[in-house]
PDB file of C-alpha atoms in Angstrom:
ATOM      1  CA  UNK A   1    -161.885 -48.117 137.880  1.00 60.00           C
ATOM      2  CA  UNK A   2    -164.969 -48.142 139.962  1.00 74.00           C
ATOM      3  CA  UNK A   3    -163.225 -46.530 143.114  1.00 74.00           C
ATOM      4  CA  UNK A   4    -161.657 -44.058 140.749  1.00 77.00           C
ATOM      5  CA  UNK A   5    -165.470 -42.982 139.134  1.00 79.00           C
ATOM      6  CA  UNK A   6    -166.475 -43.196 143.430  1.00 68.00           C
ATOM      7  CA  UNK A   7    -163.733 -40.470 143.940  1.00 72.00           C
ATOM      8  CA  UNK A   8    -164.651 -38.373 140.974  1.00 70.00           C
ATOM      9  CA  UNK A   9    -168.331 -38.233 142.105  1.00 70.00           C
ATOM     10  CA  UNK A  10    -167.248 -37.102 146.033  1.00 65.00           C
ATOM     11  CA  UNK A  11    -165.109 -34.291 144.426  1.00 66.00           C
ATOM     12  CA  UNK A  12    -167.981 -33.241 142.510  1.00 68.00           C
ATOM     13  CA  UNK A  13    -170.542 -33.608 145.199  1.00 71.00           C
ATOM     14  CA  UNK A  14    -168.312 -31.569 147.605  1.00 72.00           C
ATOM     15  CA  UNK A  15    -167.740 -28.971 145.010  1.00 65.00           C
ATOM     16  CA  UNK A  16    -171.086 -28.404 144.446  1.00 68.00           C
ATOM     17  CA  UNK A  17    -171.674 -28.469 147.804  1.00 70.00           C
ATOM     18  CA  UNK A  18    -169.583 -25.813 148.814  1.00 70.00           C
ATOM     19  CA  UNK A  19    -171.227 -22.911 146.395  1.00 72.00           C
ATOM     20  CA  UNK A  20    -173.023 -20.685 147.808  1.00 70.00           C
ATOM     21  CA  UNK A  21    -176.952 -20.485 147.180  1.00 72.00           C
ATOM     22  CA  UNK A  22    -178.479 -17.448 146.387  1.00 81.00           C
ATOM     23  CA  UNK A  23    -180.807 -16.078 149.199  1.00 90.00           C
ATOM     24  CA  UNK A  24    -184.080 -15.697 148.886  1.00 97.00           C
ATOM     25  CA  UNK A  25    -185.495 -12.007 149.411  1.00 98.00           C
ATOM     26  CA  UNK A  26    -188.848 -10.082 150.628  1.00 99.00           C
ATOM     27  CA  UNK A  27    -189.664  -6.699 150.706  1.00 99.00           C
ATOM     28  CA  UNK A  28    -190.411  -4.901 153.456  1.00 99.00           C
ATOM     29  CA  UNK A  29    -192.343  -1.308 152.606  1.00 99.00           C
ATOM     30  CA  UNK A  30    -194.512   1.313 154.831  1.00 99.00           C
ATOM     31  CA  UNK A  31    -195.527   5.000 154.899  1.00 98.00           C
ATOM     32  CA  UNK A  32    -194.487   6.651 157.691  1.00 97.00           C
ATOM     33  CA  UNK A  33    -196.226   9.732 159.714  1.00 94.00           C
ATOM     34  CA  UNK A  34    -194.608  12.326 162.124  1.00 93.00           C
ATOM     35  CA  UNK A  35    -196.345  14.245 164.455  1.00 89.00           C
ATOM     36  CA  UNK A  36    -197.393  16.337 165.749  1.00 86.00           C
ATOM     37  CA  UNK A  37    -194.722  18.955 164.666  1.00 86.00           C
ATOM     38  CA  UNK A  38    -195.929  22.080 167.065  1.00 86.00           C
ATOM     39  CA  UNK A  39    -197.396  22.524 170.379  1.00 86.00           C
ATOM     40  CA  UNK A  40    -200.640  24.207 168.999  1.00 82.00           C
ATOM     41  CA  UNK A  41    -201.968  24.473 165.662  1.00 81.00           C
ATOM     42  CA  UNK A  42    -204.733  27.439 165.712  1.00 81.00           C
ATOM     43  CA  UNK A  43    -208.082  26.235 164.303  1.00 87.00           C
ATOM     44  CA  UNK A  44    -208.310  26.387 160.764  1.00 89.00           C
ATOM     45  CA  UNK A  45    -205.018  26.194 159.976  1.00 87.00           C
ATOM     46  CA  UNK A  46    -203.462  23.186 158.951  1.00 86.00           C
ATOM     47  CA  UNK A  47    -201.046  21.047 160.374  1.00 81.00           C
ATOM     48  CA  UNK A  48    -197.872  21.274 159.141  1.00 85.00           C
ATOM     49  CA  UNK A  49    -196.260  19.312 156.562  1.00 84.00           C
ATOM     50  CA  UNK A  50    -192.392  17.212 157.878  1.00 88.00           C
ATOM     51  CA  UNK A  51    -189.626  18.910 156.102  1.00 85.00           C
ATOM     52  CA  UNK A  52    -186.776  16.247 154.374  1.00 89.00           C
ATOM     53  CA  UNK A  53    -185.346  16.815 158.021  1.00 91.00           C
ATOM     54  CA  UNK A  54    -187.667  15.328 159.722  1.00 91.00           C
ATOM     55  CA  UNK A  55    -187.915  12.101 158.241  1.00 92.00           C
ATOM     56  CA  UNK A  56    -183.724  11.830 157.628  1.00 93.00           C
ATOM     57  CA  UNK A  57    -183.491  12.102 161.880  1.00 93.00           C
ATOM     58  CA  UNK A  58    -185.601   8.908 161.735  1.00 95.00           C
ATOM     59  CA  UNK A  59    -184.902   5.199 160.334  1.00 97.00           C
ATOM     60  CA  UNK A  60    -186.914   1.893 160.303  1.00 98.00           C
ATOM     61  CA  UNK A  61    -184.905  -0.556 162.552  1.00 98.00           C
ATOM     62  CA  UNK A  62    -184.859  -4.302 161.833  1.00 99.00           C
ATOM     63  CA  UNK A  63    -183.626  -7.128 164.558  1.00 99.00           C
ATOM     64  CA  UNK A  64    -183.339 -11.034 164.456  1.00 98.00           C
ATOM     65  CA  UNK A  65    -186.492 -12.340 165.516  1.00 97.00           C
ATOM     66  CA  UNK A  66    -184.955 -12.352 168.913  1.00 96.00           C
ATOM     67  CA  UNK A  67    -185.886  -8.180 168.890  1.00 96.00           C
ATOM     68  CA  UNK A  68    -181.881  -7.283 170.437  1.00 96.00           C
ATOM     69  CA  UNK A  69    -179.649  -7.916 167.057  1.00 98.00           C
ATOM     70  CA  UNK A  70    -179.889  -5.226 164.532  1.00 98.00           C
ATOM     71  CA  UNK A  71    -179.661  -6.529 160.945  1.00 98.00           C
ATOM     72  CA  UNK A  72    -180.483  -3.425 159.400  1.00 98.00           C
ATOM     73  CA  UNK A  73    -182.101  -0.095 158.718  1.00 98.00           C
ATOM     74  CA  UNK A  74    -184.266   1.251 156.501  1.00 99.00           C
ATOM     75  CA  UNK A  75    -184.295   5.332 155.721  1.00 98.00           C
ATOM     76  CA  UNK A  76    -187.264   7.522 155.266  1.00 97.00           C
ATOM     77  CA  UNK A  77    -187.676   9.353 152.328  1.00 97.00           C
ATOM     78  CA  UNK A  78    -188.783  13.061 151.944  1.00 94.00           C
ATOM     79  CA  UNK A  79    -192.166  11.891 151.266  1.00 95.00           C
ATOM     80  CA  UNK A  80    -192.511   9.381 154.328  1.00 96.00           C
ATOM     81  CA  UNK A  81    -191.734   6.264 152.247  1.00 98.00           C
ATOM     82  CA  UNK A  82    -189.104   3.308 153.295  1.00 99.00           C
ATOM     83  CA  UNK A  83    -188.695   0.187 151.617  1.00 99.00           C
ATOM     84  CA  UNK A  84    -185.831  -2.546 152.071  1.00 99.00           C
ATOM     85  CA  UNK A  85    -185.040  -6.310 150.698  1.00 98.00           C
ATOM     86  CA  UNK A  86    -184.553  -9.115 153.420  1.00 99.00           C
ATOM     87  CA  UNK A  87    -183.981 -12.557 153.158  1.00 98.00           C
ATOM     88  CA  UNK A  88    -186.881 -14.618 153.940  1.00 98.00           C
ATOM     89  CA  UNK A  89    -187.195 -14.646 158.032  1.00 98.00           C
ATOM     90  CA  UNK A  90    -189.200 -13.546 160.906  1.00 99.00           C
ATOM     91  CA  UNK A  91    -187.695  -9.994 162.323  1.00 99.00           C
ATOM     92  CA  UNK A  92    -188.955  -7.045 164.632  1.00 99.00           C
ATOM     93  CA  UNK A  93    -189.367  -3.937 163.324  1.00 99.00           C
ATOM     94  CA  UNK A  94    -188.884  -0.373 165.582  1.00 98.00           C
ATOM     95  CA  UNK A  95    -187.860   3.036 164.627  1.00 97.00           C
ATOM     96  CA  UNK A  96    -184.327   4.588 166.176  1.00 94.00           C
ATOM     97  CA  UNK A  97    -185.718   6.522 168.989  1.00 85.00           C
ATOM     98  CA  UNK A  98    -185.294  10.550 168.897  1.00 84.00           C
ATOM     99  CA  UNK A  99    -186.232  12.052 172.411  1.00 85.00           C
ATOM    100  CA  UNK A 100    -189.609  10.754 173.532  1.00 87.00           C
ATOM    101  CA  UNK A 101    -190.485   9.167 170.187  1.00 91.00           C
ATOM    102  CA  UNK A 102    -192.334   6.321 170.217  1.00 92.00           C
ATOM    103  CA  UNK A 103    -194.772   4.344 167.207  1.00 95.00           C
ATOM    104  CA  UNK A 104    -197.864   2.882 168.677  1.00 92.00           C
ATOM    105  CA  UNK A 105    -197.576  -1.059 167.512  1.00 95.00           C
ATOM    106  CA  UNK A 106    -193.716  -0.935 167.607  1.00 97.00           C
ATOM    107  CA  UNK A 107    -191.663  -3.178 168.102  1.00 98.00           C
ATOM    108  CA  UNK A 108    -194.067  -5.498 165.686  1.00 98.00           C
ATOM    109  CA  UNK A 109    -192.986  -8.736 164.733  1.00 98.00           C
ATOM    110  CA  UNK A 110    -193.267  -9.638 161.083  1.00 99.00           C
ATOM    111  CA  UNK A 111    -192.972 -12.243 158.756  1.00 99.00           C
ATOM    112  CA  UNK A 112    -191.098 -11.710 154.674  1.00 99.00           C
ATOM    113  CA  UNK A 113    -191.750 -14.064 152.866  1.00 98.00           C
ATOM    114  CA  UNK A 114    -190.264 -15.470 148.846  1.00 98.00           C
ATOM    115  CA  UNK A 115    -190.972 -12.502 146.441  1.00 97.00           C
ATOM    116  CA  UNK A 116    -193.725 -10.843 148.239  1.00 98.00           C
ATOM    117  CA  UNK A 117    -194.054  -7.827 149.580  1.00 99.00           C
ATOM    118  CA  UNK A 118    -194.455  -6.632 153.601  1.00 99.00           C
ATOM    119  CA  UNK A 119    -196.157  -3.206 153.543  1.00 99.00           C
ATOM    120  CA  UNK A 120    -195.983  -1.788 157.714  1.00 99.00           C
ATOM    121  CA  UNK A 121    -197.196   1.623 157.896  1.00 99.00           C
ATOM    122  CA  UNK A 122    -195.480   3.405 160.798  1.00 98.00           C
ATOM    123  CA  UNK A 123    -197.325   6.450 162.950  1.00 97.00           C
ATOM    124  CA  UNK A 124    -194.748   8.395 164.830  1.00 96.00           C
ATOM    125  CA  UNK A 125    -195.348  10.402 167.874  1.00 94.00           C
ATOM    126  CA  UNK A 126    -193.262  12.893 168.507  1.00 90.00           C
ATOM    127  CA  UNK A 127    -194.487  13.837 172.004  1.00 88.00           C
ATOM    128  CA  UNK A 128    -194.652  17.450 171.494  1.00 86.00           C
ATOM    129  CA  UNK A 129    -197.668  18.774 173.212  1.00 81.00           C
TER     130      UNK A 129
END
């Protein structure tokens, strides 16, 4: 009887072990600026505003803490905004290059933690002179 209630608690045990945990997720959010959009802007005028275009060429990139395995992308919405869940982890952040792109700061390690929120606000340079 007692190796019988033994093998009834392994089979449970292993059963229980074998179902999968729920992972637990952080946000990662930003604004993101583009510019500058034109060689010259005359003074007084102001500089112009990204069209939906502009932001739907670009996408927030995020590796493995290691900074070379992509585990996802986040798009840019027509107002600059980009927000995406991750498990808890370290990653690096960049932007999918276009041209001579490049964000001052990026690639930036960061950390997501349990329930909370990451805000990384991303300046793009376009390189147009």
């Amino acid at each position: 009887m007692q190796s019988r209630t033994c093998v009834v608690v392994l089979l449970v045990y292993i059963l229980t072990a074998c179902i999968p945990t729920p992972q637990v997720m952080g946000t990662l959010r930003g604004h993101v600026t583009i510019g500058p959009l034109v060689p010259a802007i005359q003074e007084g005028w102001p500089e112009p505003t990204p069209d939906s275009q502009v932001y739907a060429a670009r996408q927030i990139v995020i590796f493995k803490a290691n900074g070379k395995t992509e585990v996802a992308r986040a798009d840019i919405n027509t107002q600059g905004n980009y927000e995406i869940s991750l498990p808890v982890g370290t990653y690096v952040v960049d932007i999918n290059r276009i041209g001579i792109d490049h964000a001052k700061g990026l690639p930036k390690e960061v950390e997501i933690l349990a329930d909370e929120v990451m805000v990384l606000d991303v300046d793009i340079d376009t390189g147009i002179r």
